[in-house]
Coordinates of C-alpha atoms and ligand atoms in Angstrom, one line a residue:
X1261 CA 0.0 -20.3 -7.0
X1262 CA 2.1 -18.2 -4.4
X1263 CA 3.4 -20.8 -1.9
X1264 CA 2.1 -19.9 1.6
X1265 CA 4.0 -20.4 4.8
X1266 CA 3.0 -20.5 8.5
X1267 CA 4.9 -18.4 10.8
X1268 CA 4.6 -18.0 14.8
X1269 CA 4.5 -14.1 16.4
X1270 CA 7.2 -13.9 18.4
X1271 CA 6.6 -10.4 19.1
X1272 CA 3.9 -7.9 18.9
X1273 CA 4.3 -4.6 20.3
X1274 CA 1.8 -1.5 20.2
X1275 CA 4.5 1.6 19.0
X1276 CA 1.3 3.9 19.7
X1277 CA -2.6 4.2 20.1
X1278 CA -3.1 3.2 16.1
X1279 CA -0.1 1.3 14.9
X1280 CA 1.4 -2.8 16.0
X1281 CA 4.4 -3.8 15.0
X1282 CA 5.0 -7.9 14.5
X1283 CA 7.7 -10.3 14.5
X1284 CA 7.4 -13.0 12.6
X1285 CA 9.7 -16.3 12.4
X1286 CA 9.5 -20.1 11.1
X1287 CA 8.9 -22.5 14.2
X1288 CA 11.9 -24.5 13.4
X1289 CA 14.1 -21.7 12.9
X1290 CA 15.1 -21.9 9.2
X1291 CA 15.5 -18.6 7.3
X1292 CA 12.8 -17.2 5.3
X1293 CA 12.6 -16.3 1.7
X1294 CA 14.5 -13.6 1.1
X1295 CA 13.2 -10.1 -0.4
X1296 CA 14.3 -6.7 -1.8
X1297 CA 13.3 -3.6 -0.2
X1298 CA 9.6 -2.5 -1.2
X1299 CA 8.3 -6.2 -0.6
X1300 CA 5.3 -6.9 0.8
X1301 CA 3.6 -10.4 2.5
X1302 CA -0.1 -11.2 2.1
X1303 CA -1.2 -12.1 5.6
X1304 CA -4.8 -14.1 6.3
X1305 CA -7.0 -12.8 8.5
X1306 CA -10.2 -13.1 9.8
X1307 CA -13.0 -11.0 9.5
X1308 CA -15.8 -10.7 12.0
X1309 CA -18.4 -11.8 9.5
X1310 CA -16.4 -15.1 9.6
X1311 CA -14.4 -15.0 6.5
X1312 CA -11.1 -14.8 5.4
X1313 CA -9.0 -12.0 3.6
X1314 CA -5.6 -11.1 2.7
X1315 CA -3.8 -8.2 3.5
X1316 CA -0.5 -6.7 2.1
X1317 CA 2.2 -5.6 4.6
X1318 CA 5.4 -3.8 3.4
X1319 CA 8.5 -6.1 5.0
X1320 CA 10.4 -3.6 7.3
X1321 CA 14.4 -3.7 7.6
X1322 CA 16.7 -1.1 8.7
X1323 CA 19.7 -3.4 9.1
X1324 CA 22.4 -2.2 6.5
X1325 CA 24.3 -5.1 5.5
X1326 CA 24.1 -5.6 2.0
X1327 CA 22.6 -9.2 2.7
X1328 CA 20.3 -7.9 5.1
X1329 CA 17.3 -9.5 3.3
X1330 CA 18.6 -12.2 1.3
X1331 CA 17.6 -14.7 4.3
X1332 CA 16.2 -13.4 7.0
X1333 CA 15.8 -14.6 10.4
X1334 CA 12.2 -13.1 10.8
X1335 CA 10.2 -10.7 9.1
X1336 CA 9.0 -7.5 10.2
X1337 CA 5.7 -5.4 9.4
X1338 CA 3.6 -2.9 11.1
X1339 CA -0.2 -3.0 11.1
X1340 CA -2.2 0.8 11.1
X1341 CA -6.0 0.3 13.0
X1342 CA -8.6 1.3 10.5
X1343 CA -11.4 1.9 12.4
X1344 CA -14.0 1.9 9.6
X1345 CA -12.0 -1.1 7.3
X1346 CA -13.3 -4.3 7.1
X1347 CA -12.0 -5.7 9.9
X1348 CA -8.8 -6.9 8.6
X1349 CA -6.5 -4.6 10.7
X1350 CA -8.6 -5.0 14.4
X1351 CA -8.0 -8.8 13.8
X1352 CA -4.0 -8.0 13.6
X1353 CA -4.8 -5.6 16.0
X1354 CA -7.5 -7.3 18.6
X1355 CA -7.7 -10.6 17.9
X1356 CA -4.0 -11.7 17.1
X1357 CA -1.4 -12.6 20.3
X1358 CA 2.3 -13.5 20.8
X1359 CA 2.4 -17.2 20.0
X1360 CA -0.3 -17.3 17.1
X1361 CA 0.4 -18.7 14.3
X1362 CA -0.3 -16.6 10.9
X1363 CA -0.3 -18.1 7.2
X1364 CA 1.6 -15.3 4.9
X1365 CA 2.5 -15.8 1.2
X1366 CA 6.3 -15.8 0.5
X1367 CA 7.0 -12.0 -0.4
X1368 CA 6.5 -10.4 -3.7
X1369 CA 7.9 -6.8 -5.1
X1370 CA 4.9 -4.5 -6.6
X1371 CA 7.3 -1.7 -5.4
X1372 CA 10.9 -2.3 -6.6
X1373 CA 14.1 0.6 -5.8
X1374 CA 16.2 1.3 -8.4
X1375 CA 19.9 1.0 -7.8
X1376 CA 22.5 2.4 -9.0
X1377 CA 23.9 6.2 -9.4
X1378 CA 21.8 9.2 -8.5
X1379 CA 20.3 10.1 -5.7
X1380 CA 16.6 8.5 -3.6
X1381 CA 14.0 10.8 -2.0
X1382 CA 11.9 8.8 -0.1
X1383 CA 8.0 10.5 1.0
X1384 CA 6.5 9.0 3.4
X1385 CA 2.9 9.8 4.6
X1386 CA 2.2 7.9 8.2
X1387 CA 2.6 4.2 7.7
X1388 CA 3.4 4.2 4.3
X1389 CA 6.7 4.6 5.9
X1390 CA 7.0 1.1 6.1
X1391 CA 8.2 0.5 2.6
X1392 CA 10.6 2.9 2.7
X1393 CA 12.4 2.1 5.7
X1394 CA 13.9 -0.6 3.7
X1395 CA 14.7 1.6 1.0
X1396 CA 16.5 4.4 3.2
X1397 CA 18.5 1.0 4.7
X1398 CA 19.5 -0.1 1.5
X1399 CA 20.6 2.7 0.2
X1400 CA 22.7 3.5 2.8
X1401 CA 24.1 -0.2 2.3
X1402 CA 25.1 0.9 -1.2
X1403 CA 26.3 4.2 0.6
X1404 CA 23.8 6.2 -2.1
X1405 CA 22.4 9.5 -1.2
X1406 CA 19.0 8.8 0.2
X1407 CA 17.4 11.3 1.8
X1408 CA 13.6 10.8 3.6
X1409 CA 10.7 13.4 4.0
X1410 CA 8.3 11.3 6.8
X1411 CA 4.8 13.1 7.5
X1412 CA 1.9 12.6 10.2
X1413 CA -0.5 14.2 12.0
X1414 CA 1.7 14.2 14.7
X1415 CA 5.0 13.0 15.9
X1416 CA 3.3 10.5 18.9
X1417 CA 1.3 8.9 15.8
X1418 CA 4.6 8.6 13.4
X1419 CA 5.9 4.7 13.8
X1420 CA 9.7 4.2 13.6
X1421 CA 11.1 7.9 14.6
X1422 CA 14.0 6.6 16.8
X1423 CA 15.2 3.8 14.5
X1424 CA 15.2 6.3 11.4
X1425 CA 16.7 8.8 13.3
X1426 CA 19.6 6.3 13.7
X1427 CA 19.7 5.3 10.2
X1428 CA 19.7 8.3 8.4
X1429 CA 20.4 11.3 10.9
X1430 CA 20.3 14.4 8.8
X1431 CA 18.9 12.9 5.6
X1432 CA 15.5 12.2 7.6
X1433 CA 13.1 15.1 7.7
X1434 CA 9.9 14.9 10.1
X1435 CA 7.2 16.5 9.4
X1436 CA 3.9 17.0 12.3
X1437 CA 1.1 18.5 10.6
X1438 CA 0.0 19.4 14.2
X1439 CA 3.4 21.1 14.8
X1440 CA 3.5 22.5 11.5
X1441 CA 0.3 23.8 10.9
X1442 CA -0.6 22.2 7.9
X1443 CA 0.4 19.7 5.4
X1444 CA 4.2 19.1 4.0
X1445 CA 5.0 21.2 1.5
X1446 CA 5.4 19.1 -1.8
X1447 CA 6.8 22.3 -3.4
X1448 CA 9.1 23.1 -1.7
X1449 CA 10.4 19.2 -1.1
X1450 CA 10.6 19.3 -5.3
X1451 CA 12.9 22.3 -5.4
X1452 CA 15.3 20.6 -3.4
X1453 CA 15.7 17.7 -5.7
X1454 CA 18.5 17.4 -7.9
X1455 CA 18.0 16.4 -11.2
X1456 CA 18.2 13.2 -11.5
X1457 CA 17.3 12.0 -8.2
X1458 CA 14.3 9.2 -8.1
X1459 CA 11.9 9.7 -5.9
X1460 CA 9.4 7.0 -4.0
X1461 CA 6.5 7.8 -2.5
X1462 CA 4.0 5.5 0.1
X1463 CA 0.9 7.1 2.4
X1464 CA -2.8 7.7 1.5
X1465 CA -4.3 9.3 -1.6
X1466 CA -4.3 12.6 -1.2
X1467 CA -0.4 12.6 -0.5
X1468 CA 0.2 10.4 -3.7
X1469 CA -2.4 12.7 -6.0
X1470 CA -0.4 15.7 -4.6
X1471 CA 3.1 14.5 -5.4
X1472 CA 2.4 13.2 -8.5
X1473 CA 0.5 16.6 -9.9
X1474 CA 3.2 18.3 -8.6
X1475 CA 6.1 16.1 -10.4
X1476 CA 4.1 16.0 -13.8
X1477 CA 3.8 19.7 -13.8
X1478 CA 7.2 20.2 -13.7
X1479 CA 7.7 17.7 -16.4
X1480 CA 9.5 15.2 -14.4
X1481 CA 9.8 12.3 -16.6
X1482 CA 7.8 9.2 -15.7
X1483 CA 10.0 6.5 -14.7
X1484 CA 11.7 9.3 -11.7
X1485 CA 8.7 8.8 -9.8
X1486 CA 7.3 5.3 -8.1
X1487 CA 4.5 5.2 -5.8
X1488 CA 2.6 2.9 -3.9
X1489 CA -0.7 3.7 -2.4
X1490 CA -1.1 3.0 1.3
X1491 CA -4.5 2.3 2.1
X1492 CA -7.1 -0.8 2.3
X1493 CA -10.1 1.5 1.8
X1494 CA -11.7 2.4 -1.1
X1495 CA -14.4 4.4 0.4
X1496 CA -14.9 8.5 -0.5
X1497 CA -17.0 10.8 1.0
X1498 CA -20.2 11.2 -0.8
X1499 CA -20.0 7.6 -2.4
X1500 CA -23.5 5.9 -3.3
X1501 CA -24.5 2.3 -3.7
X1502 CA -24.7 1.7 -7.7
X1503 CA -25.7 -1.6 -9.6
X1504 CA -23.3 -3.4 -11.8
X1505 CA -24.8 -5.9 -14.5
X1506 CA -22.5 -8.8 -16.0
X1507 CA -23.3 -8.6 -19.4
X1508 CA -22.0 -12.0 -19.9
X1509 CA -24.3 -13.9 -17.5
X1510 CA -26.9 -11.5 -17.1
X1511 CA -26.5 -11.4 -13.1
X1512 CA -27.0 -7.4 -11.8
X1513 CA -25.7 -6.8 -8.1
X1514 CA -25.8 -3.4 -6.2
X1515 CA -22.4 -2.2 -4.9
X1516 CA -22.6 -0.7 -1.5
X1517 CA -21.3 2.6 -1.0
X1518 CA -18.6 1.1 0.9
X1519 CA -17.6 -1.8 -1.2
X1520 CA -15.3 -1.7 -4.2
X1521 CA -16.8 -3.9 -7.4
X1522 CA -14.0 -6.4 -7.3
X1523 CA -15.4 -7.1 -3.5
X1524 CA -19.1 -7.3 -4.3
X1525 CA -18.0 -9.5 -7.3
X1526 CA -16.3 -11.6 -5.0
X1527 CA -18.9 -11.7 -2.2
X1528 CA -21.7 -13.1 -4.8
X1529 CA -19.7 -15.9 -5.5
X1530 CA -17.4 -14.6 -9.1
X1531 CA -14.3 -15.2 -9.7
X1532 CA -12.3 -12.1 -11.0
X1533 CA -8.8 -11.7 -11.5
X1534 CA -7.0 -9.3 -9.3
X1535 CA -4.2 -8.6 -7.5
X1536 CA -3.0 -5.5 -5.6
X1537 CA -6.6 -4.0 -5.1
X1538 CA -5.3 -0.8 -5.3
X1539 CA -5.9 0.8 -8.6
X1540 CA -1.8 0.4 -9.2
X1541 CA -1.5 -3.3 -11.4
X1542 CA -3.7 -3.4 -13.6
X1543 CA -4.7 -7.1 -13.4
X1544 CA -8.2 -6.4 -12.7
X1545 CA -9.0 -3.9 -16.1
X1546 CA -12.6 -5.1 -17.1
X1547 CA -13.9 -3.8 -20.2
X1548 CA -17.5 -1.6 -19.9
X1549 CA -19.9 -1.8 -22.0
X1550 CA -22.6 1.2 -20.6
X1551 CA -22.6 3.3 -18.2
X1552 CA -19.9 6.3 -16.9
X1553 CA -17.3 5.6 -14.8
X1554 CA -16.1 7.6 -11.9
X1555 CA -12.2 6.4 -12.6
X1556 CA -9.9 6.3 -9.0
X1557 CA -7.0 4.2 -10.5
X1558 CA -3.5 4.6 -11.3
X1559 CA -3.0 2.5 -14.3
X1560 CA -4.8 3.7 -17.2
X1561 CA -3.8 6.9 -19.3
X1562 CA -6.0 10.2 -19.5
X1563 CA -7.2 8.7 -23.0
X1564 CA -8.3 5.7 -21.8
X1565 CA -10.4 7.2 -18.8
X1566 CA -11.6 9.6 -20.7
X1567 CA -12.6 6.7 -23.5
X1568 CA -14.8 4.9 -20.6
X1569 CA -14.4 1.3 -21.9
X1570 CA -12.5 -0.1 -19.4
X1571 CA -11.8 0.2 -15.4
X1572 CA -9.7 -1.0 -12.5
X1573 CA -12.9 -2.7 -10.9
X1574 CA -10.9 -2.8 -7.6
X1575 CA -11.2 0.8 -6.8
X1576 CA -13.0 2.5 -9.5
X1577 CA -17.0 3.4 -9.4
X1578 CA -20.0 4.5 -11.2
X1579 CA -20.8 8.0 -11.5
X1580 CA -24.5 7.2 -12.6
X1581 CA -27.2 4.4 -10.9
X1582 CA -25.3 1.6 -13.4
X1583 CA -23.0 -0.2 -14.9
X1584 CA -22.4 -2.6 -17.5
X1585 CA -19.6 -4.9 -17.4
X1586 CA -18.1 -7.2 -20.1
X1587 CA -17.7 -10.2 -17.8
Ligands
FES10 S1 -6.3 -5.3 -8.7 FE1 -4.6 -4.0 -9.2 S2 -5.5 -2.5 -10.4 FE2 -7.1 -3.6 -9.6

């Protein structure tokens, strides 16, 4: 089991109307565990139906020492408002103050930068940004080529302008969909790429889908892309409720349209593995035994999906009224 640490908020600070950014440090002072860039904590929170959750937050650092990170004085992450989540972000949001205390695990690495020669292009779509950040710093640490393309709907609503600005002058590129007119062009960003250069991408679906259609079209080989998905909600438009039957035990559930599998499961009491919730680890495959399956993840290959016997329970669905599930 992760070991879990409380730390005090010395700091939170509204950077605009949808995104806080926290401080966190140890009451007595000591350092905290160190981490590489791409790290994330799991934070408890509190939900309004009285529960308690986890949420990931990418650990933020633009200082550019190399030991930056090894033990830091505090940690640093930035919370988006999600108006229709669960409630996890308004509690960070609403409900947490300067002086709280907050239980975090100790940081883990689902999104790890590659060092070493060759160049990093860093895509960021709104606060999947916060990943990156610490890429873009240590890079320039190892005074590699790192360049960063940073979207939003608009530059008020983009976190962390000025500080980027500072840390990577021309080799940051903003990009306002309101000034703009549309979305960033993932095109164009691909043709400038030298071969050879790794790219890393954070920010919501439809950014990720884009990038990665767009890289495996032009053949780029796998391991030149790494992505992490930025959202906590599973939701699409047009999802329906569906029931899921554990073969196992015989229990049958209904899913709400806006609750993943993996939550219902855990709601009624089961105890599945999982881990990033996200459709990117692959702890939580689950075999199927009937039923077709409206697949949303990023682990298993076109054979497999197209197969149907297993799923990422943490994000995908049912196309049909059922499902039935070898657990
Ligand atoms: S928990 Fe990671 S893929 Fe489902």
């Amino acid at each position: 089991m992760t070991a879990t640490l409380q730390l005090r908020v010395v700091e939170a600070r509204e950077l605009n109307p949808l995104i806080r950014m926290l401080r966190l440090k140890a009451d007595d002072g000591s350092a905290l565990p160190g981490y590489a860039a791409g790290a994330h904590i799991r934070v408890q929170v509190a939900l309004p139906d009285g529960t308690q959750d986890w949420r990931h937050y990418s650990l933020i650092n633009f200082a550019t020492a190399r030991n930056a990170t090894n033990a830091p004085a505090e940690y640093r992450i930035a919370v988006r408002k999600e108006a229709d989540g669960r409630g996890g972000s308004r509690f960070m949001h609403e409900q947490l103050k300067e002086g709280d205390l907050l239980t975090i695990e100790a940081p883990k690495n689902d999104f790890p930068l590659h060092t070493g020669p060759g160049g990093t292009v860093l895509v960021a779509g709104g606060i999947g940004v916060t990943p990156l950040a610490s890429m873009a710093a240590r890079r320039r640490a190892e005074d590699a080529p790192v360049r960063m393309h940073y979207a939003g709907r608009s530059q008020e609503l983009m976190a962390f302008l000025p500080e980027l600005r500072a840390l990577l002058g021309e080799d940051l590129r903003v990009h306002a969909d309101a000034e703009a007119g549309g979305p960033l062009d993932i095109d164009a960003l691909l043709d400038d790429c030298p071969a050879g250069d790794r790219l890393y991408v954070c920010g919501p679906k439809v950014m990720l889908d884009a990038v990665l259609a767009r890289t495996q079209a032009r053949g780029w080989e796998h391991d030149r892309v790494h992505f992490e998905l930025f959202t906590t909600s599973v939701a699409e438009e047009g999802d329906q409720a569906f029931e899921v039957e554990l073969a196992q035990s015989g229990q049958r559930f209904t899913v709400p349209a806006d609750q993943s599998i993996l939550d219902c499961l855990i709601e009624h009491g089961c105890d599945p593995m999982f881990d990033c919730k996200r459709g990117e680890c692959g702890v939580c495959t689950t075999a199927v035994l009937e039923g077709e399956i409206d697949h949303r993840d990023y682990v298993l290959s076109a054979r497999e999906k197209a197969e149907g016997n297993v799923m990422q329970i943490c994000i995908s669905r049912a196309k049909g009224p059922r499902l039935v599930l070898d657990i």
